[in-house]
Amino acid sequence: MAVVTGTRAEYGLLTSTLRAIHAHPQLELQLVVTGIHLLPRFGRTVRRIERDGWPIAARVPMQSGDDSPTDQAEGLARGVAGIARALERARSDWVVVLGDRIEAMAGALAAVTTGRLLAHIHGGDVAPGDFDDSLRHAITKLAHLHLAATGDAARRIVRLGEDPRRVHVVGAPGLDELRDLMERHPRARSLAGGNADGRPTALVVYHAWGRSAAVERRTMTHILTATAERGLRRVVLFPNTDRGHTGVLEAIERHQRESAAADVRVERSLARAEYLQALLDAAVLIGNSSSGIIEAPFAGTPSVNVGGRQVGRLAGGPSIVHVGESLAAIRRGLARALQLRPRAGGRTPYGDGRAGRRIARLLAAPRIRGLLTKTITY
């Protein structure tokens, strides 16, 4: 059972699924590590995977991280070839991928071209990103088993011509560890997201999405300026490696240089538990991460979604404020979000925080006869 992971964020979302697969008596976990995990500039997060103790079946270098126009295409080619070789060595029967990035596409192409079954988590979602929607729906057409996060996503997969018997609503696995954390440590922070020194914090997670470095630099600068003007402490995470990411990094580095050390904390990466705790402790999450749409409402943390990267993604609750990319729009959205007092927990359109166990049960279920053979249903 090969699971492909290429980014810190998607690895965090997969945590509960990895645990459930590892614990299941009928499944053997084989972790394929690629993408950003292997890049020093982005924290070389494969070391975190090693510390977590997961068995790594293969390490497959993909992107160089240099923001060149061809880096994604060349990385995809390296990923398909390297993952295919890894699957052959490990004799994997299933390959599991999550989402819409090129690492997932590489795993999907390697799986189907070497005759393996492909399971896709978070198919059927909508969020344009760079070319995210195109990759996500292409993976859907390759996949043999669909593990949808919401009912809306499942219906969209069926409308793409997939057999309804292959489509299962399991919820968003990103809620699983958050739910466990909230149950173990009931939320004790103030409604304003106060810290030990009484100052509220903004968790800033902004990713490039295929535009020029100059455009991405300007937007990230506006986000950081607006949060600083509100007197918020900033916990700022590094972006992904999508086109334009150097502009985001330049904005972060300049803001850090020009701010007091006590006001800004920059992290190349956070362990999943650390990230979720930061989300719970924050007065607001601001940026364009799917976490602001899916996990923040469940955590009871207001979020400001900046720009068009997440347009069309189903909202996890009413605590999300959507804004444009101008400084004025971000200022207004931040002011509005800080007035909200969302309730944590409960059930959202993304489920109840038990997706990982459902996924493992489905992967271990008796194989559907002829599962490798797909036929369009319209």
mmCIF file of C-alpha atoms in Angstrom:
data_model
loop_
_atom_site.group_PDB
_atom_site.id
_atom_site.type_symbol
_atom_site.label_atom_id
_atom_site.label_comp_id
_atom_site.label_asym_id
_atom_site.label_seq_id
_atom_site.Cartn_x
_atom_site.Cartn_y
_atom_site.Cartn_z
ATOM 1 C CA MET A 1 0.000 0.000 0.000
ATOM 2 C CA ALA A 2 2.087 2.921 -1.312
ATOM 3 C CA VAL A 3 1.171 6.414 -0.111
ATOM 4 C CA VAL A 4 2.766 9.338 -1.962
ATOM 5 C CA THR A 5 3.592 12.545 -0.076
ATOM 6 C CA GLY A 6 5.203 15.630 -1.590
ATOM 7 C CA THR A 7 4.532 18.599 0.720
ATOM 8 C CA ARG A 8 4.461 19.368 4.436
ATOM 9 C CA ALA A 9 0.772 20.347 4.210
ATOM 10 C CA GLU A 10 -0.411 17.224 2.418
ATOM 11 C CA TYR A 11 1.730 15.038 4.707
ATOM 12 C CA GLY A 12 -0.071 16.594 7.653
ATOM 13 C CA LEU A 13 -3.443 15.891 6.059
ATOM 14 C CA LEU A 14 -2.408 12.269 5.504
ATOM 15 C CA THR A 15 -1.297 11.655 9.099
ATOM 16 C CA SER A 16 -4.467 9.940 10.310
ATOM 17 C CA THR A 17 -4.644 7.852 7.127
ATOM 18 C CA LEU A 18 -1.035 6.714 7.566
ATOM 19 C CA ARG A 19 -1.786 5.681 11.139
ATOM 20 C CA ALA A 20 -4.923 3.811 10.140
ATOM 21 C CA ILE A 21 -3.185 1.974 7.296
ATOM 22 C CA HIS A 22 -0.217 1.116 9.524
ATOM 23 C CA ALA A 23 -2.520 -0.223 12.239
ATOM 24 C CA HIS A 24 -4.728 -2.276 9.923
ATOM 25 C CA PRO A 25 -3.821 -5.996 9.977
ATOM 26 C CA GLN A 26 -4.518 -6.438 6.266
ATOM 27 C CA LEU A 27 -2.485 -3.460 5.030
ATOM 28 C CA GLU A 28 1.245 -2.766 4.755
ATOM 29 C CA LEU A 29 2.306 0.879 4.590
ATOM 30 C CA GLN A 30 4.932 1.917 2.006
ATOM 31 C CA LEU A 31 5.637 5.661 2.082
ATOM 32 C CA VAL A 32 6.995 7.356 -1.042
ATOM 33 C CA VAL A 33 8.527 10.745 -0.193
ATOM 34 C CA THR A 34 9.103 13.345 -2.904
ATOM 35 C CA GLY A 35 8.635 17.012 -3.822
ATOM 36 C CA ILE A 36 9.233 19.783 -1.279
ATOM 37 C CA HIS A 37 10.127 17.240 1.431
ATOM 38 C CA LEU A 38 13.554 16.832 -0.200
ATOM 39 C CA LEU A 39 14.362 20.532 -0.744
ATOM 40 C CA PRO A 40 16.699 22.154 1.843
ATOM 41 C CA ARG A 41 15.363 25.674 1.204
ATOM 42 C CA PHE A 42 11.903 24.576 2.303
ATOM 43 C CA GLY A 43 13.083 22.853 5.467
ATOM 44 C CA ARG A 44 13.916 19.375 4.109
ATOM 45 C CA THR A 45 10.825 18.039 5.858
ATOM 46 C CA VAL A 46 11.730 14.426 5.113
ATOM 47 C CA ARG A 47 13.599 14.659 8.421
ATOM 48 C CA ARG A 48 10.299 15.218 10.199
ATOM 49 C CA ILE A 49 8.877 12.120 8.537
ATOM 50 C CA GLU A 50 11.934 10.193 9.734
ATOM 51 C CA ARG A 51 11.425 11.490 13.287
ATOM 52 C CA ASP A 52 7.780 10.419 13.131
ATOM 53 C CA GLY A 53 9.034 6.888 12.538
ATOM 54 C CA TRP A 54 7.243 6.027 9.301
ATOM 55 C CA PRO A 55 8.894 3.429 7.034
ATOM 56 C CA ILE A 56 10.091 5.280 3.916
ATOM 57 C CA ALA A 57 10.041 2.952 0.934
ATOM 58 C CA ALA A 58 11.546 5.486 -1.503
ATOM 59 C CA ARG A 59 12.765 9.070 -1.835
ATOM 60 C CA VAL A 60 12.125 10.500 -5.288
ATOM 61 C CA PRO A 61 13.577 13.956 -6.131
ATOM 62 C CA MET A 62 11.295 16.072 -8.320
ATOM 63 C CA GLN A 63 11.463 19.905 -8.324
ATOM 64 C CA SER A 64 14.651 21.918 -7.986
ATOM 65 C CA GLY A 65 12.791 24.788 -6.289
ATOM 66 C CA ASP A 66 14.394 27.459 -8.509
ATOM 67 C CA ASP A 67 11.057 28.987 -9.745
ATOM 68 C CA SER A 68 11.998 28.505 -13.403
ATOM 69 C CA PRO A 69 9.179 28.112 -15.975
ATOM 70 C CA THR A 70 10.115 24.489 -16.662
ATOM 71 C CA ASP A 71 10.726 23.319 -13.086
ATOM 72 C CA GLN A 72 7.225 21.892 -12.607
ATOM 73 C CA ALA A 73 7.209 20.032 -15.944
ATOM 74 C CA GLU A 74 10.670 18.588 -15.486
ATOM 75 C CA GLY A 75 9.879 17.703 -11.888
ATOM 76 C CA LEU A 76 6.722 15.884 -12.974
ATOM 77 C CA ALA A 77 8.715 13.803 -15.457
ATOM 78 C CA ARG A 78 11.303 12.887 -12.822
ATOM 79 C CA GLY A 79 8.530 12.040 -10.377
ATOM 80 C CA VAL A 80 6.654 9.685 -12.701
ATOM 81 C CA ALA A 81 9.816 7.758 -13.564
ATOM 82 C CA GLY A 82 11.148 7.618 -10.015
ATOM 83 C CA ILE A 83 7.846 6.655 -8.385
ATOM 84 C CA ALA A 84 7.222 3.972 -11.019
ATOM 85 C CA ARG A 85 10.580 2.378 -10.207
ATOM 86 C CA ALA A 86 9.804 2.583 -6.486
ATOM 87 C CA LEU A 87 6.423 0.873 -6.945
ATOM 88 C CA GLU A 88 8.062 -1.944 -8.886
ATOM 89 C CA ARG A 89 10.701 -2.469 -6.185
ATOM 90 C CA ALA A 90 8.111 -2.446 -3.400
ATOM 91 C CA ARG A 91 5.605 -4.590 -5.343
ATOM 92 C CA SER A 92 2.827 -2.224 -4.298
ATOM 93 C CA ASP A 93 -0.732 -3.167 -5.202
ATOM 94 C CA TRP A 94 -2.434 0.125 -4.244
ATOM 95 C CA VAL A 95 -1.181 3.691 -4.608
ATOM 96 C CA VAL A 96 -2.825 6.452 -2.536
ATOM 97 C CA VAL A 97 -2.550 10.142 -3.451
ATOM 98 C CA LEU A 98 -4.206 13.241 -2.029
ATOM 99 C CA GLY A 99 -5.274 16.436 -3.743
ATOM 100 C CA ASP A 100 -4.126 18.230 -6.833
ATOM 101 C CA ARG A 101 -0.399 18.939 -6.855
ATOM 102 C CA ILE A 102 2.130 17.613 -9.344
ATOM 103 C CA GLU A 103 3.444 15.123 -6.769
ATOM 104 C CA ALA A 104 -0.025 13.525 -6.665
ATOM 105 C CA MET A 105 -0.185 13.544 -10.466
ATOM 106 C CA ALA A 106 3.227 11.886 -10.662
ATOM 107 C CA GLY A 107 2.075 9.174 -8.266
ATOM 108 C CA ALA A 108 -1.172 8.700 -10.191
ATOM 109 C CA LEU A 109 0.542 8.363 -13.571
ATOM 110 C CA ALA A 110 3.157 6.001 -12.146
ATOM 111 C CA ALA A 111 0.403 3.853 -10.622
ATOM 112 C CA VAL A 112 -1.825 3.424 -13.660
ATOM 113 C CA THR A 113 1.011 2.965 -16.164
ATOM 114 C CA THR A 114 2.505 0.162 -14.071
ATOM 115 C CA GLY A 115 -0.860 -1.585 -13.648
ATOM 116 C CA ARG A 116 -1.634 -0.663 -10.055
ATOM 117 C CA LEU A 117 -4.846 0.401 -8.344
ATOM 118 C CA LEU A 118 -5.083 4.118 -7.585
ATOM 119 C CA ALA A 119 -7.032 5.658 -4.685
ATOM 120 C CA HIS A 120 -7.569 9.424 -4.716
ATOM 121 C CA ILE A 121 -8.380 11.481 -1.596
ATOM 122 C CA HIS A 122 -10.026 14.916 -1.982
ATOM 123 C CA GLY A 123 -11.068 14.406 -5.580
ATOM 124 C CA GLY A 124 -14.064 16.389 -6.813
ATOM 125 C CA ASP A 125 -13.124 19.559 -4.927
ATOM 126 C CA VAL A 126 -13.034 22.895 -6.720
ATOM 127 C CA ALA A 127 -10.191 25.414 -6.290
ATOM 128 C CA PRO A 128 -8.451 26.799 -9.387
ATOM 129 C CA GLY A 129 -5.039 27.563 -7.871
ATOM 130 C CA ASP A 130 -2.386 27.518 -10.596
ATOM 131 C CA PHE A 131 -3.471 24.473 -12.636
ATOM 132 C CA ASP A 132 -4.739 22.641 -9.561
ATOM 133 C CA ASP A 133 -8.283 21.950 -10.799
ATOM 134 C CA SER A 134 -6.991 20.496 -14.061
ATOM 135 C CA LEU A 135 -4.632 18.143 -12.210
ATOM 136 C CA ARG A 136 -7.247 17.157 -9.639
ATOM 137 C CA HIS A 137 -9.861 16.209 -12.209
ATOM 138 C CA ALA A 138 -7.255 14.435 -14.360
ATOM 139 C CA ILE A 139 -6.319 12.316 -11.320
ATOM 140 C CA THR A 140 -10.028 11.572 -10.830
ATOM 141 C CA LYS A 141 -10.193 10.124 -14.347
ATOM 142 C CA LEU A 142 -7.154 7.961 -13.588
ATOM 143 C CA ALA A 143 -8.302 6.754 -10.146
ATOM 144 C CA HIS A 144 -9.998 3.436 -9.423
ATOM 145 C CA LEU A 145 -11.295 4.419 -5.973
ATOM 146 C CA HIS A 146 -12.524 7.883 -4.995
ATOM 147 C CA LEU A 147 -12.357 9.010 -1.348
ATOM 148 C CA ALA A 148 -14.286 12.269 -1.416
ATOM 149 C CA ALA A 149 -14.257 14.815 1.410
ATOM 150 C CA THR A 150 -17.818 16.084 0.897
ATOM 151 C CA GLY A 151 -21.105 15.087 -0.661
ATOM 152 C CA ASP A 152 -20.730 17.901 -3.187
ATOM 153 C CA ALA A 153 -17.345 16.553 -4.263
ATOM 154 C CA ALA A 154 -18.711 13.011 -4.586
ATOM 155 C CA ARG A 155 -21.556 14.180 -6.817
ATOM 156 C CA ARG A 156 -19.079 16.088 -8.985
ATOM 157 C CA ILE A 157 -16.951 12.936 -9.392
ATOM 158 C CA VAL A 158 -20.004 10.989 -10.551
ATOM 159 C CA ARG A 159 -20.855 13.765 -13.027
ATOM 160 C CA LEU A 160 -17.344 13.340 -14.437
ATOM 161 C CA GLY A 161 -18.432 9.884 -15.531
ATOM 162 C CA GLU A 162 -17.114 7.781 -12.636
ATOM 163 C CA ASP A 163 -18.973 4.714 -11.406
ATOM 164 C CA PRO A 164 -20.921 5.681 -8.231
ATOM 165 C CA ARG A 165 -19.932 2.348 -6.662
ATOM 166 C CA ARG A 166 -16.317 3.531 -6.643
ATOM 167 C CA VAL A 167 -17.124 6.869 -4.946
ATOM 168 C CA HIS A 168 -17.205 7.136 -1.146
ATOM 169 C CA VAL A 169 -17.698 10.170 1.107
ATOM 170 C CA VAL A 170 -15.138 9.793 3.904
ATOM 171 C CA GLY A 171 -14.710 13.402 5.083
ATOM 172 C CA ALA A 172 -11.566 15.521 5.098
ATOM 173 C CA PRO A 173 -8.697 13.679 6.823
ATOM 174 C CA GLY A 174 -7.223 17.053 7.818
ATOM 175 C CA LEU A 175 -9.890 17.289 10.526
ATOM 176 C CA ASP A 176 -8.895 14.029 12.212
ATOM 177 C CA GLU A 177 -5.823 15.144 14.142
ATOM 178 C CA LEU A 178 -7.421 18.517 14.849
ATOM 179 C CA ARG A 179 -10.392 16.770 16.432
ATOM 180 C CA ASP A 180 -8.099 14.592 18.545
ATOM 181 C CA LEU A 181 -6.089 17.613 19.674
ATOM 182 C CA MET A 182 -9.215 19.530 20.647
ATOM 183 C CA GLU A 183 -10.506 16.566 22.656
ATOM 184 C CA ARG A 184 -7.204 16.086 24.487
ATOM 185 C CA HIS A 185 -6.658 19.764 25.191
ATOM 186 C CA PRO A 186 -9.912 21.715 25.382
ATOM 187 C CA ARG A 187 -9.502 25.214 24.018
ATOM 188 C CA ALA A 188 -8.352 27.485 26.814
ATOM 189 C CA ARG A 189 -7.227 30.568 24.890
ATOM 190 C CA SER A 190 -9.210 33.777 24.974
ATOM 191 C CA LEU A 191 -11.770 34.449 22.262
ATOM 192 C CA ALA A 192 -9.371 37.060 20.860
ATOM 193 C CA GLY A 193 -6.652 34.469 20.345
ATOM 194 C CA GLY A 194 -4.441 35.740 23.112
ATOM 195 C CA ASN A 195 -0.969 34.412 23.926
ATOM 196 C CA ALA A 196 0.944 34.277 27.164
ATOM 197 C CA ASP A 197 1.728 37.987 26.859
ATOM 198 C CA GLY A 198 -1.874 38.847 26.022
ATOM 199 C CA ARG A 199 -1.174 39.817 22.408
ATOM 200 C CA PRO A 200 -3.280 38.241 19.645
ATOM 201 C CA THR A 201 -1.599 36.379 16.786
ATOM 202 C CA ALA A 202 -2.271 36.103 13.078
ATOM 203 C CA LEU A 203 -1.289 32.816 11.447
ATOM 204 C CA VAL A 204 -0.177 33.760 7.904
ATOM 205 C CA VAL A 205 -0.229 31.041 5.237
ATOM 206 C CA TYR A 206 -0.042 32.406 1.691
ATOM 207 C CA HIS A 207 0.954 30.363 -1.370
ATOM 208 C CA ALA A 208 1.968 31.444 -4.857
ATOM 209 C CA TRP A 209 -0.450 30.237 -7.509
ATOM 210 C CA GLY A 210 1.181 30.561 -10.888
ATOM 211 C CA ARG A 211 1.564 34.307 -11.294
ATOM 212 C CA SER A 212 4.679 36.432 -11.521
ATOM 213 C CA ALA A 213 6.941 36.841 -8.528
ATOM 214 C CA ALA A 214 6.182 40.579 -8.551
ATOM 215 C CA VAL A 215 2.413 40.009 -8.208
ATOM 216 C CA GLU A 216 2.870 37.456 -5.438
ATOM 217 C CA ARG A 217 5.343 39.736 -3.629
ATOM 218 C CA ARG A 218 2.849 42.599 -3.666
ATOM 219 C CA THR A 219 -0.027 40.510 -2.323
ATOM 220 C CA MET A 220 2.064 38.980 0.469
ATOM 221 C CA THR A 221 3.379 42.427 1.388
ATOM 222 C CA HIS A 222 -0.210 43.697 1.711
ATOM 223 C CA ILE A 223 -1.128 40.769 3.975
ATOM 224 C CA LEU A 224 1.848 41.330 6.257
ATOM 225 C CA THR A 225 1.313 45.088 6.330
ATOM 226 C CA ALA A 226 -2.351 44.749 7.273
ATOM 227 C CA THR A 227 -1.640 42.296 10.102
ATOM 228 C CA ALA A 228 1.152 44.502 11.458
ATOM 229 C CA GLU A 229 -1.100 47.582 11.392
ATOM 230 C CA ARG A 230 -3.618 45.735 13.601
ATOM 231 C CA GLY A 231 -0.905 45.135 16.203
ATOM 232 C CA LEU A 232 -1.037 41.375 15.677
ATOM 233 C CA ARG A 233 1.922 39.128 16.215
ATOM 234 C CA ARG A 234 2.653 37.192 13.031
ATOM 235 C CA VAL A 235 3.440 33.498 12.671
ATOM 236 C CA VAL A 236 4.390 33.234 8.992
ATOM 237 C CA LEU A 237 4.843 29.955 7.109
ATOM 238 C CA PHE A 238 6.908 29.506 3.962
ATOM 239 C CA PRO A 239 4.932 29.043 0.722
ATOM 240 C CA ASN A 240 4.867 26.072 -1.615
ATOM 241 C CA THR A 241 7.118 25.818 -4.690
ATOM 242 C CA ASP A 242 4.512 26.848 -7.278
ATOM 243 C CA ARG A 243 5.429 29.489 -9.841
ATOM 244 C CA GLY A 244 5.941 32.898 -8.239
ATOM 245 C CA HIS A 245 7.007 31.556 -4.852
ATOM 246 C CA THR A 246 10.212 33.613 -4.848
ATOM 247 C CA GLY A 247 8.100 36.776 -4.618
ATOM 248 C CA VAL A 248 6.366 35.467 -1.485
ATOM 249 C CA LEU A 249 9.719 34.591 0.062
ATOM 250 C CA GLU A 250 11.111 38.050 -0.727
ATOM 251 C CA ALA A 251 8.131 39.709 0.977
ATOM 252 C CA ILE A 252 8.563 37.520 4.059
ATOM 253 C CA GLU A 253 12.294 38.188 4.291
ATOM 254 C CA ARG A 254 11.847 41.959 3.959
ATOM 255 C CA HIS A 255 9.043 42.034 6.528
ATOM 256 C CA GLN A 256 11.143 40.060 8.970
ATOM 257 C CA ARG A 257 14.094 42.436 8.533
ATOM 258 C CA GLU A 258 11.924 45.510 9.101
ATOM 259 C CA SER A 259 9.967 44.179 12.104
ATOM 260 C CA ALA A 260 10.856 43.666 15.729
ATOM 261 C CA ALA A 261 11.943 40.112 16.464
ATOM 262 C CA ALA A 262 9.170 39.678 19.027
ATOM 263 C CA ASP A 263 6.532 40.572 16.434
ATOM 264 C CA VAL A 264 7.330 38.041 13.694
ATOM 265 C CA ARG A 265 8.061 34.335 13.780
ATOM 266 C CA VAL A 266 8.898 32.786 10.402
ATOM 267 C CA GLU A 267 8.739 29.015 9.957
ATOM 268 C CA ARG A 268 9.925 27.053 6.925
ATOM 269 C CA SER A 269 7.661 24.282 8.134
ATOM 270 C CA LEU A 270 5.743 23.180 11.211
ATOM 271 C CA ALA A 271 4.973 19.674 12.371
ATOM 272 C CA ARG A 272 1.270 18.919 11.988
ATOM 273 C CA ALA A 273 0.571 19.057 15.719
ATOM 274 C CA GLU A 274 2.441 22.368 16.004
ATOM 275 C CA TYR A 275 0.536 23.823 13.066
ATOM 276 C CA LEU A 276 -2.826 22.793 14.475
ATOM 277 C CA GLN A 277 -1.940 24.230 17.873
ATOM 278 C CA ALA A 278 -0.935 27.486 16.181
ATOM 279 C CA LEU A 279 -4.288 27.485 14.385
ATOM 280 C CA LEU A 280 -6.163 26.961 17.652
ATOM 281 C CA ASP A 281 -4.144 29.697 19.371
ATOM 282 C CA ALA A 282 -4.495 32.270 16.578
ATOM 283 C CA ALA A 283 -6.952 35.142 16.574
ATOM 284 C CA VAL A 284 -7.165 34.751 12.788
ATOM 285 C CA LEU A 285 -5.744 32.721 9.908
ATOM 286 C CA ILE A 286 -4.985 34.870 6.876
ATOM 287 C CA GLY A 287 -3.750 33.891 3.417
ATOM 288 C CA ASN A 288 -5.023 31.556 0.723
ATOM 289 C CA SER A 289 -4.492 28.065 2.126
ATOM 290 C CA SER A 290 -7.241 25.443 1.987
ATOM 291 C CA SER A 291 -6.720 25.214 5.749
ATOM 292 C CA GLY A 292 -8.597 28.491 6.091
ATOM 293 C CA ILE A 293 -11.575 26.966 4.277
ATOM 294 C CA ILE A 294 -11.594 23.458 5.756
ATOM 295 C CA GLU A 295 -9.845 23.331 9.136
ATOM 296 C CA ALA A 296 -10.164 26.862 10.530
ATOM 297 C CA PRO A 297 -13.991 26.735 10.821
ATOM 298 C CA PHE A 298 -13.746 23.396 12.667
ATOM 299 C CA ALA A 299 -11.106 24.900 14.984
ATOM 300 C CA GLY A 300 -13.305 27.922 15.672
ATOM 301 C CA THR A 301 -10.684 30.307 14.265
ATOM 302 C CA PRO A 302 -11.858 33.069 11.880
ATOM 303 C CA SER A 303 -10.060 33.148 8.535
ATOM 304 C CA VAL A 304 -9.439 35.719 5.809
ATOM 305 C CA ASN A 305 -9.172 34.124 2.379
ATOM 306 C CA VAL A 306 -7.202 36.452 0.108
ATOM 307 C CA GLY A 307 -7.557 36.373 -3.675
ATOM 308 C CA GLY A 308 -8.782 33.715 -6.094
ATOM 309 C CA ARG A 309 -6.735 30.618 -5.291
ATOM 310 C CA GLN A 310 -9.614 28.951 -3.405
ATOM 311 C CA VAL A 311 -12.519 30.253 -5.519
ATOM 312 C CA GLY A 312 -15.246 27.601 -5.666
ATOM 313 C CA ARG A 313 -14.046 25.501 -2.735
ATOM 314 C CA LEU A 314 -16.922 24.585 -0.441
ATOM 315 C CA ALA A 315 -16.792 26.668 2.747
ATOM 316 C CA GLY A 316 -16.416 24.745 5.981
ATOM 317 C CA GLY A 317 -18.459 27.313 7.902
ATOM 318 C CA PRO A 318 -19.566 30.961 8.135
ATOM 319 C CA SER A 319 -16.336 32.181 9.762
ATOM 320 C CA ILE A 320 -14.495 32.699 6.439
ATOM 321 C CA VAL A 321 -14.128 36.243 5.077
ATOM 322 C CA HIS A 322 -13.292 36.379 1.357
ATOM 323 C CA VAL A 323 -11.400 39.462 0.152
ATOM 324 C CA GLY A 324 -9.511 40.775 -2.857
ATOM 325 C CA GLU A 325 -5.777 41.396 -2.907
ATOM 326 C CA SER A 326 -5.631 45.160 -2.393
ATOM 327 C CA LEU A 327 -4.350 46.494 0.903
ATOM 328 C CA ALA A 328 -7.680 48.236 1.555
ATOM 329 C CA ALA A 329 -9.672 45.026 0.971
ATOM 330 C CA ILE A 330 -7.396 43.003 3.236
ATOM 331 C CA ARG A 331 -7.640 45.636 5.973
ATOM 332 C CA ARG A 332 -11.457 45.535 5.848
ATOM 333 C CA GLY A 333 -11.563 41.747 5.805
ATOM 334 C CA LEU A 334 -9.173 41.446 8.718
ATOM 335 C CA ALA A 335 -11.207 43.903 10.794
ATOM 336 C CA ARG A 336 -14.376 41.943 10.075
ATOM 337 C CA ALA A 337 -12.807 38.558 10.840
ATOM 338 C CA LEU A 338 -11.459 39.722 14.194
ATOM 339 C CA GLN A 339 -15.016 40.583 15.258
ATOM 340 C CA LEU A 340 -16.271 37.039 14.623
ATOM 341 C CA ARG A 341 -16.661 34.487 17.399
ATOM 342 C CA PRO A 342 -17.142 31.118 15.665
ATOM 343 C CA ARG A 343 -17.923 27.978 17.649
ATOM 344 C CA ALA A 344 -15.351 25.189 17.517
ATOM 345 C CA GLY A 345 -16.083 21.537 16.818
ATOM 346 C CA GLY A 346 -19.323 19.977 15.705
ATOM 347 C CA ARG A 347 -19.851 18.651 12.205
ATOM 348 C CA THR A 348 -18.977 20.550 9.057
ATOM 349 C CA PRO A 349 -19.512 19.775 5.353
ATOM 350 C CA TYR A 350 -16.078 18.119 5.586
ATOM 351 C CA GLY A 351 -17.175 15.519 8.109
ATOM 352 C CA ASP A 352 -16.550 14.692 11.735
ATOM 353 C CA GLY A 353 -12.797 14.087 11.990
ATOM 354 C CA ARG A 354 -12.806 10.302 11.472
ATOM 355 C CA ALA A 355 -11.797 10.059 7.801
ATOM 356 C CA GLY A 356 -8.550 8.099 8.234
ATOM 357 C CA ARG A 357 -10.196 5.007 9.662
ATOM 358 C CA ARG A 358 -12.854 5.041 6.937
ATOM 359 C CA ILE A 359 -10.162 5.237 4.256
ATOM 360 C CA ALA A 360 -8.216 2.296 5.687
ATOM 361 C CA ARG A 361 -11.372 0.153 5.878
ATOM 362 C CA LEU A 362 -12.191 0.876 2.243
ATOM 363 C CA LEU A 363 -8.657 0.082 1.100
ATOM 364 C CA ALA A 364 -8.771 -3.234 2.967
ATOM 365 C CA ALA A 365 -12.249 -4.218 1.729
ATOM 366 C CA PRO A 366 -12.605 -7.124 -0.720
ATOM 367 C CA ARG A 367 -11.535 -5.964 -4.156
ATOM 368 C CA ILE A 368 -14.282 -5.134 -6.602
ATOM 369 C CA ARG A 369 -14.124 -7.556 -9.503
ATOM 370 C CA GLY A 370 -12.566 -5.875 -12.512
ATOM 371 C CA LEU A 371 -11.559 -2.783 -10.545
ATOM 372 C CA LEU A 372 -8.569 -2.106 -12.794
ATOM 373 C CA THR A 373 -10.845 -1.819 -15.817
ATOM 374 C CA LYS A 374 -12.672 1.516 -15.984
ATOM 375 C CA THR A 375 -15.639 2.439 -18.156
ATOM 376 C CA ILE A 376 -17.090 5.917 -18.457
ATOM 377 C CA THR A 377 -20.706 5.958 -17.241
ATOM 378 C CA TYR A 378 -22.244 8.414 -19.709
#
